[in-house]
Short mmCIF file of C-alpha atoms and ligand atoms in Angstrom, two decimals:
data_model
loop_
_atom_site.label_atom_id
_atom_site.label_comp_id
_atom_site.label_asym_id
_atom_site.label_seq_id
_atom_site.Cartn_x
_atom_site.Cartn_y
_atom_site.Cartn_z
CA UNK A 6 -10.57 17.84 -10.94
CA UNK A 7 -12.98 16.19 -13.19
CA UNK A 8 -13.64 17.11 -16.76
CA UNK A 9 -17.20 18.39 -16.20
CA UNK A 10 -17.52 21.69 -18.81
CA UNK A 11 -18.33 21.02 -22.57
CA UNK A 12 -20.74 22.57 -24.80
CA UNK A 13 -24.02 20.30 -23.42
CA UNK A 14 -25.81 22.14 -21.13
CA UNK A 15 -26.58 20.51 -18.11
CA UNK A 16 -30.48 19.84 -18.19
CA UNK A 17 -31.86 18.56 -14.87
CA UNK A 18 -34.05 15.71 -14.68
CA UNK A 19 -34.52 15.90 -11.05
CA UNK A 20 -38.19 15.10 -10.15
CA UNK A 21 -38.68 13.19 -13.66
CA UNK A 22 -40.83 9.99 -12.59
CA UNK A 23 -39.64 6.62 -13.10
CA UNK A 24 -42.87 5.91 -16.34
CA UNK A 25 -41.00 9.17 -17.86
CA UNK A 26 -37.62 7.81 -17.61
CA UNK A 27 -38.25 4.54 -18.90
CA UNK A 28 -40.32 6.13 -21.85
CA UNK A 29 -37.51 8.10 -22.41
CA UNK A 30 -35.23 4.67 -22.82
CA UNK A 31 -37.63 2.96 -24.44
CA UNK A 32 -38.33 5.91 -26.97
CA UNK A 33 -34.58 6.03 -27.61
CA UNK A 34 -34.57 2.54 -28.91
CA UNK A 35 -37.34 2.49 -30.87
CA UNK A 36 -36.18 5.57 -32.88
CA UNK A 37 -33.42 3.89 -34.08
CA UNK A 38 -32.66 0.90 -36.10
CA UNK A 39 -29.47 0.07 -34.58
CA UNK A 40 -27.24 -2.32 -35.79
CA UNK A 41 -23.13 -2.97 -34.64
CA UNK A 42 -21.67 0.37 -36.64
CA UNK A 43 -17.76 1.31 -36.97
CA UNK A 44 -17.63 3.49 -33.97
CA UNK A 45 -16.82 6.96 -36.34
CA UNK A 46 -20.14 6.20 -37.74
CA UNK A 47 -21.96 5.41 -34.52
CA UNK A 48 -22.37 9.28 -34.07
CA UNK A 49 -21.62 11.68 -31.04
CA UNK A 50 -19.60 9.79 -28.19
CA UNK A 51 -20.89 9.04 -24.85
CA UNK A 52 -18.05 11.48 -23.19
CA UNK A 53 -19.73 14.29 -25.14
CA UNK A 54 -23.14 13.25 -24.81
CA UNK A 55 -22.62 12.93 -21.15
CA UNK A 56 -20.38 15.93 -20.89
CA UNK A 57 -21.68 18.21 -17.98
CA UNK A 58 -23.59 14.92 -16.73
CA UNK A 59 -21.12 12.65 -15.65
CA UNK A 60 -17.87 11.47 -16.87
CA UNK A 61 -17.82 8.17 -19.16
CA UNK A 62 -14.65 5.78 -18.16
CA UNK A 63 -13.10 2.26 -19.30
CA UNK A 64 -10.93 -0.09 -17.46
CA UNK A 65 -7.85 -0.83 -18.91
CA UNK A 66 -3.83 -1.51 -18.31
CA UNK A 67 -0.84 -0.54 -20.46
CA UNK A 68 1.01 -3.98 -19.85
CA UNK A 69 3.00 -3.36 -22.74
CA UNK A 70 4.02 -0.28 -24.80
CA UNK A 71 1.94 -1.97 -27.87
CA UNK A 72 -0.54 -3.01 -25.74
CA UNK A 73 -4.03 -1.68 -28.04
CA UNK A 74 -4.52 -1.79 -31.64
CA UNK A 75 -5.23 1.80 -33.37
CA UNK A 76 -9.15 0.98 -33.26
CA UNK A 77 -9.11 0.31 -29.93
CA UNK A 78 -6.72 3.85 -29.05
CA UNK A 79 -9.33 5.40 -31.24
CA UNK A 80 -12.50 3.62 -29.12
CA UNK A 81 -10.52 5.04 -26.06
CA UNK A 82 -9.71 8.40 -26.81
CA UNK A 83 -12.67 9.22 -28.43
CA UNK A 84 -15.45 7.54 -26.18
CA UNK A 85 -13.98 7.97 -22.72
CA UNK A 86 -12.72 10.72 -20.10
CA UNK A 87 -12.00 8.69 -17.37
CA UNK A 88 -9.69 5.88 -17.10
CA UNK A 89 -9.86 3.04 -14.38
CA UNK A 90 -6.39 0.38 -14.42
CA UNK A 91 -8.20 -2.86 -14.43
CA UNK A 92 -5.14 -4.66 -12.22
CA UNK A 93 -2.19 -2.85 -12.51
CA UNK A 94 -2.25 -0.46 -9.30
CA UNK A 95 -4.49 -3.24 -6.76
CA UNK A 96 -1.62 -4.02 -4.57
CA UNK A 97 -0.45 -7.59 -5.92
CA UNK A 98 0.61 -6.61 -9.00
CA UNK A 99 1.49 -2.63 -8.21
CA UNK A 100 4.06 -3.45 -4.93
CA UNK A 101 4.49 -7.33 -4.70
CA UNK A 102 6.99 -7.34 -1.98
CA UNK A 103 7.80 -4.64 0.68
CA UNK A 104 10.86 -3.17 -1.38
CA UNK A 105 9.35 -3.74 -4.82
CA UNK A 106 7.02 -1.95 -6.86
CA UNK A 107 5.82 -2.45 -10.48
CA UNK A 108 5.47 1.12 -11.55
CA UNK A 109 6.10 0.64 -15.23
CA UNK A 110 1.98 0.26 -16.30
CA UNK A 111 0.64 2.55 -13.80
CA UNK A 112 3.46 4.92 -14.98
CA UNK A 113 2.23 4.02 -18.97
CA UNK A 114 -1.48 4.55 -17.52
CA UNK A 115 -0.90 8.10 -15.79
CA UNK A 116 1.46 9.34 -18.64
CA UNK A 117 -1.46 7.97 -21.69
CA UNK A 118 -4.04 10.02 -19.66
CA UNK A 119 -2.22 13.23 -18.87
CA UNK A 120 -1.41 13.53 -22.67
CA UNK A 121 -5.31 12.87 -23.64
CA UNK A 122 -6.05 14.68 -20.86
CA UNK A 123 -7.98 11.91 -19.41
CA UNK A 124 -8.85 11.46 -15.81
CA UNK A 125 -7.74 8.46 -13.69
CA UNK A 126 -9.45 7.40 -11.16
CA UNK A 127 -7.38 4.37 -8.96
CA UNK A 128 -8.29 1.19 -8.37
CA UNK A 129 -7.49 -0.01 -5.56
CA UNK A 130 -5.28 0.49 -2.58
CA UNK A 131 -7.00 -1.97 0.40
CA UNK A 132 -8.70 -5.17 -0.60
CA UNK A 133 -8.85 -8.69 0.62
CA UNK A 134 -8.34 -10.25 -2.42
CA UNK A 135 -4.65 -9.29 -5.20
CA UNK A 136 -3.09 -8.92 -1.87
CA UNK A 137 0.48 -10.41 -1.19
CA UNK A 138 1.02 -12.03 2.03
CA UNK A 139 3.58 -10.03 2.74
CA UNK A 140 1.46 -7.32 4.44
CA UNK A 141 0.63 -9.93 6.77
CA UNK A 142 3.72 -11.43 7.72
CA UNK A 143 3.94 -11.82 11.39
CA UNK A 144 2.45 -8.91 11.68
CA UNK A 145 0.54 -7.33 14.76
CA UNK A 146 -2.10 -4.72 14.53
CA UNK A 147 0.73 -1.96 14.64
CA UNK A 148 3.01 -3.54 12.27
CA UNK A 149 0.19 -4.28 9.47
CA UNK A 150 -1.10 -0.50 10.04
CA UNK A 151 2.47 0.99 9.34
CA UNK A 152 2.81 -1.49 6.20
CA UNK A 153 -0.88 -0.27 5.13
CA UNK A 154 -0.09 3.33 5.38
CA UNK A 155 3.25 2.68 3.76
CA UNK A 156 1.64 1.60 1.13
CA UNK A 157 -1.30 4.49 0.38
CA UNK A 158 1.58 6.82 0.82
CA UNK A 159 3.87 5.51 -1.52
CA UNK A 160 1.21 4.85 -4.17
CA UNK A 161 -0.87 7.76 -4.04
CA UNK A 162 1.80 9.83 -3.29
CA UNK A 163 3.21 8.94 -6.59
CA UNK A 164 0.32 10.31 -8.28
CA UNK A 165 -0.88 12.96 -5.96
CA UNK A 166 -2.64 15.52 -8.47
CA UNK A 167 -2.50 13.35 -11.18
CA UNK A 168 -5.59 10.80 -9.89
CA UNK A 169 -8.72 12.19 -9.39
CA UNK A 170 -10.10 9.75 -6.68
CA UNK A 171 -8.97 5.90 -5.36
CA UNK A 172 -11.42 3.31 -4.41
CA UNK A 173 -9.81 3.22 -0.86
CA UNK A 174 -11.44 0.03 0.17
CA UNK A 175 -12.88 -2.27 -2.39
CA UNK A 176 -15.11 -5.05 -1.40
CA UNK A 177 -15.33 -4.99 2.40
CA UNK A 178 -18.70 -6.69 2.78
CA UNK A 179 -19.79 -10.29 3.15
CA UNK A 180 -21.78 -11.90 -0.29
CA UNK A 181 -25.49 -12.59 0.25
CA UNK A 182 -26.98 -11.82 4.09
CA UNK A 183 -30.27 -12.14 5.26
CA UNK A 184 -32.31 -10.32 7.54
CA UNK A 185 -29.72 -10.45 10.35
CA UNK A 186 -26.74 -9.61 9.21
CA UNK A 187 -28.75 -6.78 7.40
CA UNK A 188 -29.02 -5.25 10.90
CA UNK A 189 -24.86 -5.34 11.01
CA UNK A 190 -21.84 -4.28 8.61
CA UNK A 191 -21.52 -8.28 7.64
CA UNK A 192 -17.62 -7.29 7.11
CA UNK A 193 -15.40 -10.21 5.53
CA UNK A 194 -13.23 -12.32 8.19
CA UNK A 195 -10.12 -10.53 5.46
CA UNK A 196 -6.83 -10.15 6.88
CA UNK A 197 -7.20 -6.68 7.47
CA UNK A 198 -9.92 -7.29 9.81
CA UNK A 199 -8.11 -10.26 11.90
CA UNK A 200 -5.16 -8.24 11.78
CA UNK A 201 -6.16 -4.64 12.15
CA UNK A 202 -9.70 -4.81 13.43
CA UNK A 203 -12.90 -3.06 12.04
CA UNK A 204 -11.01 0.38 12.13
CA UNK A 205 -8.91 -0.90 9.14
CA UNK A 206 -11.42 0.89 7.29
CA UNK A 207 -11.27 4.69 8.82
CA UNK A 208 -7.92 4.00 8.65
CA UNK A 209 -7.01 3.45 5.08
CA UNK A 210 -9.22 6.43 4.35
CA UNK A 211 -7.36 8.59 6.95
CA UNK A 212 -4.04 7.40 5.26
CA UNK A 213 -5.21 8.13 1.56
CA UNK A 214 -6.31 11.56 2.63
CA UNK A 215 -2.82 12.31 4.38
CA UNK A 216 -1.76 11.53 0.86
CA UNK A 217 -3.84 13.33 -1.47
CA UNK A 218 -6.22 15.90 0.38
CA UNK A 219 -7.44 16.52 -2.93
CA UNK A 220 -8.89 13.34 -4.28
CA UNK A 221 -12.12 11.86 -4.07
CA UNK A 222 -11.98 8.92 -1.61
CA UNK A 223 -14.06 6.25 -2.22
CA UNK A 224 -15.83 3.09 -0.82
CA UNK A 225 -16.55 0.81 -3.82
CA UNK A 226 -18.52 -2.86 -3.64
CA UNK A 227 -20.66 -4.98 -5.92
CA UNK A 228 -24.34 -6.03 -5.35
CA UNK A 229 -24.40 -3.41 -2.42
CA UNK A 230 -27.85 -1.58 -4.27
CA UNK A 231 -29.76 -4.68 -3.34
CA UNK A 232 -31.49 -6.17 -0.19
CA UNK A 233 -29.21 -7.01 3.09
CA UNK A 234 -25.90 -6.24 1.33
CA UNK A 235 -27.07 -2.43 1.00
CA UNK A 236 -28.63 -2.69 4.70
CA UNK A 237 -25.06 -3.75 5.64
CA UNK A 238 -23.53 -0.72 3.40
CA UNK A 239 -25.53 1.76 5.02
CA UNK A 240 -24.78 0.36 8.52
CA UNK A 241 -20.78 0.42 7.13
CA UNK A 242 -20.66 3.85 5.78
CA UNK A 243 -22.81 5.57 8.79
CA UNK A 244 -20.36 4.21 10.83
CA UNK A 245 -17.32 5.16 8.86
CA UNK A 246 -18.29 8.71 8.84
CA UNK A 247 -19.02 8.81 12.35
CA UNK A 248 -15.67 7.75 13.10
CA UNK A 249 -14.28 10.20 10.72
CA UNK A 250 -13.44 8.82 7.72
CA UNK A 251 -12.79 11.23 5.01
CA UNK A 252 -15.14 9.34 2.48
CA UNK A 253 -16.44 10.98 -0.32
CA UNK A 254 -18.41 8.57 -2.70
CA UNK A 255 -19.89 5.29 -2.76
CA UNK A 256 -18.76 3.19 -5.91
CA UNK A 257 -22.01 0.98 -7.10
CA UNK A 258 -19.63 -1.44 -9.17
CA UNK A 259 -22.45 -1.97 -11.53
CA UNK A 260 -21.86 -5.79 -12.32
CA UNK A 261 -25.17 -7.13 -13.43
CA UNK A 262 -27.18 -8.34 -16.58
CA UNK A 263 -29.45 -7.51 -18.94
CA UNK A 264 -31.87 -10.24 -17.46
CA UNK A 265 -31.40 -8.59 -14.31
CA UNK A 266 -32.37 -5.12 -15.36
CA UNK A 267 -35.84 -5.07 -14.31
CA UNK A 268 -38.27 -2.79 -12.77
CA UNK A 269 -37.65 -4.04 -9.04
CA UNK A 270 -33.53 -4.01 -9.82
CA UNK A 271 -33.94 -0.17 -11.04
CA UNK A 272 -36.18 0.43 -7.94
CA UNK A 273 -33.11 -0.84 -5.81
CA UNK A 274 -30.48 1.47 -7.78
CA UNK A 275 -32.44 4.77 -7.09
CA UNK A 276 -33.01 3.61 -3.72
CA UNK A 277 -29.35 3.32 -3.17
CA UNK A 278 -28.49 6.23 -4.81
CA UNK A 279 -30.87 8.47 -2.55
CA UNK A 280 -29.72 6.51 0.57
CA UNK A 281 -26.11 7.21 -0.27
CA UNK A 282 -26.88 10.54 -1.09
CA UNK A 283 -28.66 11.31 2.17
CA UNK A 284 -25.49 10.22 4.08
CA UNK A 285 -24.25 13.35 2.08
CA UNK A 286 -21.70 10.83 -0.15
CA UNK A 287 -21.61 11.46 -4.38
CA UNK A 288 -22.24 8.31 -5.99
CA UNK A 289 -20.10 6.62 -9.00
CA UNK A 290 -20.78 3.42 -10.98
CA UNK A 291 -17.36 2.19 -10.86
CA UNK A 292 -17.34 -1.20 -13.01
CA UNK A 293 -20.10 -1.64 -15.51
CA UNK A 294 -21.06 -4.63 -17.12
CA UNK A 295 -24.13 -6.20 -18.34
CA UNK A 296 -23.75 -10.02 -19.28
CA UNK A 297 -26.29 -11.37 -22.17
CA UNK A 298 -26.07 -14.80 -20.67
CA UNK A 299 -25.43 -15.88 -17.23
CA UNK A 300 -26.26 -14.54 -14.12
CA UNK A 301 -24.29 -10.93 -12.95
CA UNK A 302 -22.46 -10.32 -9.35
CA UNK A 303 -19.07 -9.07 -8.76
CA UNK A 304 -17.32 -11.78 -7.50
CA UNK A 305 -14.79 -14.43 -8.78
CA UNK A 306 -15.12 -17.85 -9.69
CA UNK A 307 -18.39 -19.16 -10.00
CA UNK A 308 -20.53 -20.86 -13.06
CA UNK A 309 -21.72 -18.79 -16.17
CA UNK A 310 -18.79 -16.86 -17.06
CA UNK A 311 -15.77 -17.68 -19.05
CA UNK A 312 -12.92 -15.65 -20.72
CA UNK A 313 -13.29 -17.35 -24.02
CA UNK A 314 -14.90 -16.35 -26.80
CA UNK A 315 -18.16 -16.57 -27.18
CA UNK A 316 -20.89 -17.22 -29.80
CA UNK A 317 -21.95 -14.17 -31.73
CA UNK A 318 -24.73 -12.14 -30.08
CA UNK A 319 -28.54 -12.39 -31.86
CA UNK A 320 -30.22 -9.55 -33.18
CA UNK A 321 -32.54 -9.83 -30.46
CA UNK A 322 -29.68 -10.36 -27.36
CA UNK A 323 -28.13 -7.11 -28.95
CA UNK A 324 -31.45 -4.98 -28.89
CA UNK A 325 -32.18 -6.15 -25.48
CA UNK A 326 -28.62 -5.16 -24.29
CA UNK A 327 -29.27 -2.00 -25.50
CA UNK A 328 -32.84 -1.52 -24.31
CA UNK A 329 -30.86 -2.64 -20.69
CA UNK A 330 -28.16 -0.13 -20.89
CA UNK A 331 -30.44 2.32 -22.17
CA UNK A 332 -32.77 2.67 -18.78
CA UNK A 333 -29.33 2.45 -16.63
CA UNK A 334 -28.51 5.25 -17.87
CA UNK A 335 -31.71 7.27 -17.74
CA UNK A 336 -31.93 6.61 -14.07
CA UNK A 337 -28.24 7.99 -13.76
CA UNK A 338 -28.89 10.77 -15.94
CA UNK A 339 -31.92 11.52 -13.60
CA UNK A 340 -29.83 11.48 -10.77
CA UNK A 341 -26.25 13.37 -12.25
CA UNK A 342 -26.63 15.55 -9.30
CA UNK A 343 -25.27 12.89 -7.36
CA UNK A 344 -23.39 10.82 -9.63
CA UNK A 345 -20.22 12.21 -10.98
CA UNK A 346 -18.69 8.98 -13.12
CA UNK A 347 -19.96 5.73 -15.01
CA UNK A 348 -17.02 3.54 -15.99
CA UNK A 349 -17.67 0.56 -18.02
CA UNK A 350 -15.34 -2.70 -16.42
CA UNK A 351 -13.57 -3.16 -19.65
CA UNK A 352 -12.80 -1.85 -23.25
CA UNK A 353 -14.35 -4.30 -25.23
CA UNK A 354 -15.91 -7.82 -25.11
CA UNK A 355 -12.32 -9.60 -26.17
CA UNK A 356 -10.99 -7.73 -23.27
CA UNK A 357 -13.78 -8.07 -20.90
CA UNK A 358 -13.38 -10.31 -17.48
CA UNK A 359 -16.42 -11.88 -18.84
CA UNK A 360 -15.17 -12.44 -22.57
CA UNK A 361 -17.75 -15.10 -23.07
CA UNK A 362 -21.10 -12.93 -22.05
CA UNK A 363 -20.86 -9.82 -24.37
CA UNK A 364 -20.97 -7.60 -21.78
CA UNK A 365 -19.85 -4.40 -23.08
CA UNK A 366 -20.74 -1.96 -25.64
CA UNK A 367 -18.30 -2.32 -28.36
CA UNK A 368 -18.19 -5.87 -29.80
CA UNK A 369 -14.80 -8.59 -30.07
CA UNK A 370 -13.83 -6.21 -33.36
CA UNK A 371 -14.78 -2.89 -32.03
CA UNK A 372 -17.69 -2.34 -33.45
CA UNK A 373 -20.25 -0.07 -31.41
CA UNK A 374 -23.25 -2.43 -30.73
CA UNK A 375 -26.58 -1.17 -30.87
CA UNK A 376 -26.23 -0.14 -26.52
CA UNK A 377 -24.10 2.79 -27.54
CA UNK A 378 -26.15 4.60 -30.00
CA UNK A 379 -28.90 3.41 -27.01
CA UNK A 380 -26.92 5.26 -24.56
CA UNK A 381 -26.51 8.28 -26.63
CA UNK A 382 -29.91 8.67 -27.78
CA UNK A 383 -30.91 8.83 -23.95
CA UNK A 384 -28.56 11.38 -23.74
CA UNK A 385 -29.78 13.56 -26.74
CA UNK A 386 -33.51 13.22 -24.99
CA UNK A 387 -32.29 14.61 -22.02
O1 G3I B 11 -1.15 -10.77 -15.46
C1 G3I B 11 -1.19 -12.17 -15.26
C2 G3I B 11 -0.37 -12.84 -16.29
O2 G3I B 11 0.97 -12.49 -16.13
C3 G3I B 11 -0.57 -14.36 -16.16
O3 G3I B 11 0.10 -15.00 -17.18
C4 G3I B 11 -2.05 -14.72 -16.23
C5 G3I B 11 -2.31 -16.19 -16.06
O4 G3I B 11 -3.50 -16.44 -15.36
O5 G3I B 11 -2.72 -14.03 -15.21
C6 G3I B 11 -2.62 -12.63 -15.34
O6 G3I B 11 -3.29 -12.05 -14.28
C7 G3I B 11 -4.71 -12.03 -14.34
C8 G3I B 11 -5.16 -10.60 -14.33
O7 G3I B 11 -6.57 -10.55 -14.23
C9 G3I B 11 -4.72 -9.82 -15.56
O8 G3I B 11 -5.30 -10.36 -16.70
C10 G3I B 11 -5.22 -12.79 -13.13
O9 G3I B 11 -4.92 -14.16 -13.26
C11 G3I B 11 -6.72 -12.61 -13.02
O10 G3I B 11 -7.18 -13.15 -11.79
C12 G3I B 11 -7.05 -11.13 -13.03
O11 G3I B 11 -8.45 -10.99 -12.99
C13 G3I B 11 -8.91 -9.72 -12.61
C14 G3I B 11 -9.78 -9.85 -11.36
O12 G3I B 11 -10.30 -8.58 -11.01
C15 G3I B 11 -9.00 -10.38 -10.17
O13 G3I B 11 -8.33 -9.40 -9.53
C16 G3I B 11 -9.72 -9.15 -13.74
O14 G3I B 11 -8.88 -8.89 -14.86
C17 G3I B 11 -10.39 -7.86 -13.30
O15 G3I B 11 -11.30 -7.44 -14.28
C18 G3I B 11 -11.17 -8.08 -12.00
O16 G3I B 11 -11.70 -6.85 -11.59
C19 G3I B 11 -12.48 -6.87 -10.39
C20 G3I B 11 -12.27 -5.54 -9.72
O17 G3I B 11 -10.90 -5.31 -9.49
C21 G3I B 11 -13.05 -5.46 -8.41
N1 G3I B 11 -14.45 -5.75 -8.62
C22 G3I B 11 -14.74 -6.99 -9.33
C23 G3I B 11 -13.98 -7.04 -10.65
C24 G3I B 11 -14.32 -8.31 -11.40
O18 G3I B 11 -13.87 -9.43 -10.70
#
């Protein structure tokens, strides 16, 4: 189902060393002087520089019919080929009660991307968090397990052919660990596990395959590339396929920052990726973001971030984005046999969950900052 042929051929990378990948990046930068350019002038877009790679997605929601300016329709349609809604299908906002559903943006979403011919990927149907109590009513394990697959069916059914894949379960592992929980699954004490049990997991998958036996089916987290977290992954996903989950792909979320992005943290990613890959699972990075300031993780709350605007970017912050972004996507280029999507968490920085950290690649008045040429050049280098 995924967009996949284009006029790049594919060009495999597979058994290019880590000192060639990184030269590559680094080469890429230092060609160019790159500066924040109207995106028309930033040159070829990362869906076609990618194309036959990987797909290149956003995050976004139609919340109202005049919901994006023309630049930002034009950022969208031209950059991207995969579409994400940020919030509007998780289940708070998509079905707040049991006899009500919000289909109107998820409707808008579906209906933008059929006639751009842009594929959505869902986000998400079982999570412990944008969850209304209502699932959990005095419910026992049976009655929460008919609501849950209620749900999937009604949701995915809706869309059944018309979304490529669904982040089934989003989030299911503890934050942090040490060396004994890396020896367990570490799940979250969510109410789907005090209701359900630890099968709420093959479950949900079972119930989105019912639903779709065409989509990709996916387990997505953040911080699960790193140290007991991705023990505890591993430990989750063996188990889920032993049980017989129909899982398909691991979603990295990809929530970090450019401080972050150092030898030892790209060590980690390929790790993950060869792990996941050797439990015979494709790989996406599902959420993409890489703060200038502040620390990274995928979780909500905590110091550093802020959805207000923040303090123009220096020269230097916005070459060492790019420089960042730039050996991120070397290492998934080198690895595009297993990775089938990169999705940026967000449009632009005005839009991003982390306004006030720059995250993204186009800038608060859509310009393309100096990480998208970046990205593109890596591309072009193959
Ligand atoms: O839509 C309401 C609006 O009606 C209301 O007036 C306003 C007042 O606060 O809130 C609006 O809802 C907010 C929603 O984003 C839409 O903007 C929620 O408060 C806010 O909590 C919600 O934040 C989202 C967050 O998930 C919580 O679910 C972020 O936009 C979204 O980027 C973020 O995405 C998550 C992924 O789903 C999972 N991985 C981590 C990632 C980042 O936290």
């Amino acid at each position: 189902m995924h967009d996949t042929t284009g006029p790049l051929e594919r060009q495999s990378l597979v058994g290019v060393s880590r000192r060639s990948f990184l030269a590559t990046a680094t080469a890429a930068l230092a060609a160019g002087r790159f500066a924040a350019l109207p995106v028309e002038a930033a040159g070829p877009s990362m869906k076609d520089a990618y194309r036959g790679a990987f797909l290149i997605g956003t995050a976004l929601d139609f919340r109202r019919p005049d919901e994006f300016s023309a630049a930002e329709l034009d950022i969208i349609t031209s950059q991207f080929n995969t579409i994400t809604p940020e919030n509007s299908m998780k289940p708070g906002p998509v079905h707040p009660q049991e006899n009500s559903w919000n289909w109107t943006p998820p409707d808008a979403l579906v209906g933008f991307c059929e006639k751009n011919a842009i594929t959505v990927m869902g986000h998400t149907l079982v999570w412990h968090s944008q969850t209304n109590p209502w699932f959990f009513d005095g419910a026992t394990r049976e009655v929460a397990l008919q609501r849950m697959r209620d749900h999937i069916h009604a949701l995915v059914g809706r869309y059944k052919g018309k979304i490529a894949g669904w982040d089934v379960v989003n989030e299911a592992i503890n934050d942090g660990g040490d060396a004994t929980t890396a020896a367990t699954e570490n799940l979250r004490t969510a109410p789907w596990l005090k209701t359900v049990g630890p099968d709420y997991l093959v479950q949900a998958f079972k119930f989105a395959r019912e639903a779709d036996p065409a989509a990709a089916l996916h387990y997505n987290d953040y911080n699960i590339e790193s140290g007991p977290k991705h023990q505890s992954s591993l430990r989750l996903l063996e188990r889920l396929k032993s049980e017989g989950a129909p899982i398909t792909t691991v979603g990295i979320q990809g929530h970090w920052s450019v401080a972050r992005v150092t030898n030892e943290k790209l060590d980690d990613i390929e790790r993950a990726i060869e792990n996941y890959k050797a439990l015979k699972l494709k790989v996406a990075i599902t959420e993409l973001d890489l703060t200038m300031t502040g620390e990274g993780g995928g979780q909500l709350g905590g110091g550093g971030r802020g959805r207000g605007a923040a303090a123009p970017p220096s020269a230097e912050m916005l070459q060492a984005q790019a420089a960042a972004y730039a050996k991120l996507f070397a290492l998934f280029l080198k690895h595009k046999d297993v990775i089938d999507r990169v999705t940026f968490w967000g449009l632009n920085d005005a839009r991003s969950w982390r306004a006030g950290q720059n995250p993204l690649v186009f800038d608060r008045d859509n310009q393309a900052k100096p990480a998208l040429q970046a990205i593109v050049e890596v591309a072009k280098r193959g």
